[in-house]
Structure formats: structure tokens, C-alpha cells
mmCIF file of C-alpha atoms in Angstrom:
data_model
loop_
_atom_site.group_PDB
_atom_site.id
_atom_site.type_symbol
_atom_site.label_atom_id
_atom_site.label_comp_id
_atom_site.label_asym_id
_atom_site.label_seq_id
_atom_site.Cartn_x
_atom_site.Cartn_y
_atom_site.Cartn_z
ATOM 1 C CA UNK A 1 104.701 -33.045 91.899
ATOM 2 C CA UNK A 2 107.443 -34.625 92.951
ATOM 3 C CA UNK A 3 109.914 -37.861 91.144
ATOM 4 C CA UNK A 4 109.742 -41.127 92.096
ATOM 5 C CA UNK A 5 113.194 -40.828 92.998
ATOM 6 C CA UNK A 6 112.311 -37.386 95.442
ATOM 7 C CA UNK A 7 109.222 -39.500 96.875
ATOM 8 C CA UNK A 8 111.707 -42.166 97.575
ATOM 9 C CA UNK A 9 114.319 -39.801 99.440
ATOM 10 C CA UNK A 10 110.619 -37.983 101.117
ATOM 11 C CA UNK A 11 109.723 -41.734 102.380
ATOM 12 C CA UNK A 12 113.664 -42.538 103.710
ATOM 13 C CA UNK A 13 113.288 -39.517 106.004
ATOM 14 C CA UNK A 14 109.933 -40.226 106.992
ATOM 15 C CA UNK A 15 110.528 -42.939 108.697
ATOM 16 C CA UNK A 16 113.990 -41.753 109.729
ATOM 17 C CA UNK A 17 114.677 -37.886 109.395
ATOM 18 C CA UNK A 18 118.397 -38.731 111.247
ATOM 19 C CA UNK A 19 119.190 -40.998 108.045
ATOM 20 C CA UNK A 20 123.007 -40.507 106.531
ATOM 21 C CA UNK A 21 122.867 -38.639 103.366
ATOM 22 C CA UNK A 22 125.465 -41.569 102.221
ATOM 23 C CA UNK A 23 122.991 -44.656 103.204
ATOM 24 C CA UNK A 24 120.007 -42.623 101.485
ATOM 25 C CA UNK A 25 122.309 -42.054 98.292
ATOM 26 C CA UNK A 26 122.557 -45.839 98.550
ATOM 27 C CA UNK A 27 119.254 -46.969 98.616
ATOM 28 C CA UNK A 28 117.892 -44.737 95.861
ATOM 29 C CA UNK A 29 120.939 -44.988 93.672
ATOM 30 C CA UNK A 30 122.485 -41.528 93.876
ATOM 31 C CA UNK A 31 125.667 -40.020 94.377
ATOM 32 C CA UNK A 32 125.613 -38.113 98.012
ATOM 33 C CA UNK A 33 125.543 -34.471 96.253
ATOM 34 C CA UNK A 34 122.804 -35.613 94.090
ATOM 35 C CA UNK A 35 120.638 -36.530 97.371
ATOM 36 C CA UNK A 36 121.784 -32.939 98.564
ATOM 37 C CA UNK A 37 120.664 -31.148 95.535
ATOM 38 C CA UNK A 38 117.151 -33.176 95.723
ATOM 39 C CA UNK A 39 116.780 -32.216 99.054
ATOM 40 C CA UNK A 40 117.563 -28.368 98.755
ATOM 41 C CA UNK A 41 115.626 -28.218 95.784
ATOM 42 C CA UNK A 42 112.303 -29.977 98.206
ATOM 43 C CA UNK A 43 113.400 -27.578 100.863
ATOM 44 C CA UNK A 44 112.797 -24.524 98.639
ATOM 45 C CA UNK A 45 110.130 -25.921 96.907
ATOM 46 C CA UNK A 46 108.157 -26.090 100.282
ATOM 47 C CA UNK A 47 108.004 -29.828 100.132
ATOM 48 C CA UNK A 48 109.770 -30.553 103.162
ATOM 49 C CA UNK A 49 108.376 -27.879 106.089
ATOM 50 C CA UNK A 50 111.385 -28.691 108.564
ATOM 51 C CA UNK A 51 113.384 -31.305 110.083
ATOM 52 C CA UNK A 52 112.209 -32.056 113.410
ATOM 53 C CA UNK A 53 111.560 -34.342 116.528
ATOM 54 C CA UNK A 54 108.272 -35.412 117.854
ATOM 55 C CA UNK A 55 108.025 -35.551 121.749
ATOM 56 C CA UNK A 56 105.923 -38.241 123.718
ATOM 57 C CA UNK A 57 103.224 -36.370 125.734
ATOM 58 C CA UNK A 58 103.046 -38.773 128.130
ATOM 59 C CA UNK A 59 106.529 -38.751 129.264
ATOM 60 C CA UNK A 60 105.942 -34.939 129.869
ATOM 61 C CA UNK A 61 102.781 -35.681 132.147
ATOM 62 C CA UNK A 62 100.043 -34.983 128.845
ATOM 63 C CA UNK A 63 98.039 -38.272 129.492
ATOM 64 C CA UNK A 64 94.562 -36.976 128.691
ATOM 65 C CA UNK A 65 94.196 -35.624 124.402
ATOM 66 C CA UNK A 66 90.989 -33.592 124.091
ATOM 67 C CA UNK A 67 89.237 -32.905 121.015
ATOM 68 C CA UNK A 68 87.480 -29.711 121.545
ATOM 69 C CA UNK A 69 84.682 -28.410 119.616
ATOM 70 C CA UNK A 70 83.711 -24.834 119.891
ATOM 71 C CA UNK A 71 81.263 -22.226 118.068
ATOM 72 C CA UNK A 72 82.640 -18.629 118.660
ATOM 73 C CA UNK A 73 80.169 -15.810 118.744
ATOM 74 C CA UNK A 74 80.616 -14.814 114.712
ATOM 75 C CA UNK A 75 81.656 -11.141 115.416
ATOM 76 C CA UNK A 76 84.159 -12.298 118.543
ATOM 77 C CA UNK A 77 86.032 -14.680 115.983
ATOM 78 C CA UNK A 78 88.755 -12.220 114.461
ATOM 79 C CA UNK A 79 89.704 -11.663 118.216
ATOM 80 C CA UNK A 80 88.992 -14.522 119.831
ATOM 81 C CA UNK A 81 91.304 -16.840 117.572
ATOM 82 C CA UNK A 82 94.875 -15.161 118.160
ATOM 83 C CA UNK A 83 93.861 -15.534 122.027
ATOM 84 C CA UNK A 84 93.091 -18.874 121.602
ATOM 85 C CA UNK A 85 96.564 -19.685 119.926
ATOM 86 C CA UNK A 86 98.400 -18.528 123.142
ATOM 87 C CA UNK A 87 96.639 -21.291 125.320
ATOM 88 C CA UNK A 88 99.670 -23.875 125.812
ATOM 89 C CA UNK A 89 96.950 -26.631 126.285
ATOM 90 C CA UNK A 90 95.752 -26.710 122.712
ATOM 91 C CA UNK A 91 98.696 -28.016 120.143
ATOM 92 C CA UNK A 92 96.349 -27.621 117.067
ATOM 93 C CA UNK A 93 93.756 -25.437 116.471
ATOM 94 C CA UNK A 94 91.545 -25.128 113.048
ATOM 95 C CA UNK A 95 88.846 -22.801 111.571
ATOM 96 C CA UNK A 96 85.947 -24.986 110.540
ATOM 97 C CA UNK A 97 82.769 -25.205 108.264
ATOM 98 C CA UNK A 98 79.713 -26.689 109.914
ATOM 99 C CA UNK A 99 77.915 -26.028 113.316
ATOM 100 C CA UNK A 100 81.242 -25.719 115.477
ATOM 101 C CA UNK A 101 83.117 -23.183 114.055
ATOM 102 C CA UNK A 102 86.939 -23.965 115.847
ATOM 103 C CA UNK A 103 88.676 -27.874 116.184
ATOM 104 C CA UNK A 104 90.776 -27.441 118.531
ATOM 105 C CA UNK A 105 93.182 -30.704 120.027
ATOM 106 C CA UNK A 106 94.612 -30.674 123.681
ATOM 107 C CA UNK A 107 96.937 -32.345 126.170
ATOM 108 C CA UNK A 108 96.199 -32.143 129.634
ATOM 109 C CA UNK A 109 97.914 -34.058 132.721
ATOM 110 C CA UNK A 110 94.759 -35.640 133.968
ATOM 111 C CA UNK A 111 90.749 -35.174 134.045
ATOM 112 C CA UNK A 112 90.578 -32.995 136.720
ATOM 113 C CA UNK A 113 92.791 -30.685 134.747
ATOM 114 C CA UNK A 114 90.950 -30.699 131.532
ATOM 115 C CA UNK A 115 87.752 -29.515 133.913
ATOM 116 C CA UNK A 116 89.725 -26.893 135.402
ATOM 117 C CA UNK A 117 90.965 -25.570 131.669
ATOM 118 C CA UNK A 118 87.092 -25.662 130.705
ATOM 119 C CA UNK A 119 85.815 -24.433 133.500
ATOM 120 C CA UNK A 120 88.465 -21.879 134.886
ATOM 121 C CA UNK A 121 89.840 -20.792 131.503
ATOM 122 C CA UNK A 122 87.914 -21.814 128.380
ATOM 123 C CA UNK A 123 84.112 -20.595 129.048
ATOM 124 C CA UNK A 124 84.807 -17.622 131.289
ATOM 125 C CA UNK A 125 87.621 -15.870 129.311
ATOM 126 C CA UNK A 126 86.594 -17.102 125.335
ATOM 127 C CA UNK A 127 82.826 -15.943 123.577
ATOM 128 C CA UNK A 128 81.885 -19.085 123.486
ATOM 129 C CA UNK A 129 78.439 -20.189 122.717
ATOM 130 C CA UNK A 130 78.228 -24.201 122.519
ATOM 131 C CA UNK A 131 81.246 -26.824 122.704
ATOM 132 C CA UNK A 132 81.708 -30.667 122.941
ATOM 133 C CA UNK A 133 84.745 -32.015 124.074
ATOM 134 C CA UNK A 134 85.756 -35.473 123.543
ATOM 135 C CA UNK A 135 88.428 -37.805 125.220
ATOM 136 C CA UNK A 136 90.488 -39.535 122.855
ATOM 137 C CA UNK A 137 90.475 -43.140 124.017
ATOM 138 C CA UNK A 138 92.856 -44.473 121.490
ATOM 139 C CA UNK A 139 95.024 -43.409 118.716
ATOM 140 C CA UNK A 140 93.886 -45.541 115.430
ATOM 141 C CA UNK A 141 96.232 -43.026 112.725
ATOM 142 C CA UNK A 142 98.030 -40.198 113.894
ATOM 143 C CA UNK A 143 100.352 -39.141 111.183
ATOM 144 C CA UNK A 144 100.714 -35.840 109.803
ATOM 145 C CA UNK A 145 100.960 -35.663 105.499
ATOM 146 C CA UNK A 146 102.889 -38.850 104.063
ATOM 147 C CA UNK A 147 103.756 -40.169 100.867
#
């Protein structure tokens, strides 16, 4: 667990990860090394994963996000799922109880190209044996792990 004082610093750079050291020392009452020492202490803790940007998808031409379901053949899966992680259109992929056995999330330009990845790419080079796919309409909460 982390202190009130780390979740504090944790929520600054949430909403901000380009926030001064000296205005976060500010807000939470530290001195500038002590904000340093929390942070490299979070960092090799494995509380904080990286520092990083997020990019628009639609400024880079992704205007369709795909939700894919998919149930590998069982004895294809330990192959199948490294192959599947080299397809640029799917940014997340998980393993998954139930009836579908993979989750996987896309970004594709437009509709015709989501048919041509499904058609073309998906169900004649992957075992698969059922999927549903799904067009996001909206975005209600997209947020990765927050405090």
C-alpha cells in the first residue's frame, strides 16, 4: 500500500505526468528531494509502470475501436497467442475465462478495413472457431488503473 501522501503525488501525475517536481512538492507539502525520493521509491516498488504519452487514434486515421471476441482451438492456443500479439491492429489483447477464450481491442481506419482484417487476416491465418466483434459506439470510462 501506498501513503496518503504517495497517493497524493500518484493522483498529481495522473492527471498531469509533465507536472514540476517543485509545484508537486508544493501541493503535498514536501521539500523537492522528498517528492524525488517518493517517486524512486514508487518506481522500484512497481507502483508507477512508466511515464508516458497517450496518442489520439483518430488523429492517426484509427476511427473504428473493435472489441473482438475469439475462442481459439484449445491445443492451437500456446501458438496462436504470440502470433496474435504481432497484429498491429489489436492494442490489447487478454486470455479469458468463459466461452470466448481471447478479448482482444482494435483500431482500424474505417469499416471496410475492419472486414478486410477479419476476413483477409483474422479467420484464414488464426484457429479460430467462433468470434463476435463489436463496434464501440462510445467511450463511457476509458482509464487504465487510478487512485
Amino acid at each position: 500500500m501506498v501513503s496518503k501522501i504517495d497517493a497524493q503525488i500518484l493522483e498529481i501525475l495522473q492527471r498531469d505526468v509533465r507536472t514540476p517536481i517543485s509545484k508537486i512538492a508544493k501541493e503535498v507539502g514536501l521539500s523537492e528531494n522528498g517528492v524525488r525520493y517518493r517517486l524512486e521509491k514508487l518506481e522500484k516498488g512497481g507502483y508507477i509502470k512508466s511515464y508516458t504519452i497517450l496518442l489520439n487514434p483518430a488523429k492517426f486515421g484509427k476511427k473504428i475501436l473493435a472489441i473482438f471476441n475469439l475462442e481459439i482451438e484449445p491445443k492451437a492456443m500456446r501458438s496462436t497467442l504470440p502470433k496474435l500479439v504481432k497484429l498491429n491492429e489489436f492494442i490489447k489483447i487478454y486470455q479469458t475465462t468463459g466461452h470466448f477464450s481471447i478479448n482482444a481491442v482494435g483500431l482500424f481506419d474505417n469499416e471496410n478495413n475492419l472486414t478486410a482484417f477479419i476476413n483477409n487476416k483474422l479467420l484464414l491465418e488464426f484457429p479460430i472457431q467462433n468470434y463476435t466483434v463489436e463496434i464501440v459506439m462510445r467511450k463511457v470510462k476509458d482509464a487504465d488503473y487510478e487512485i
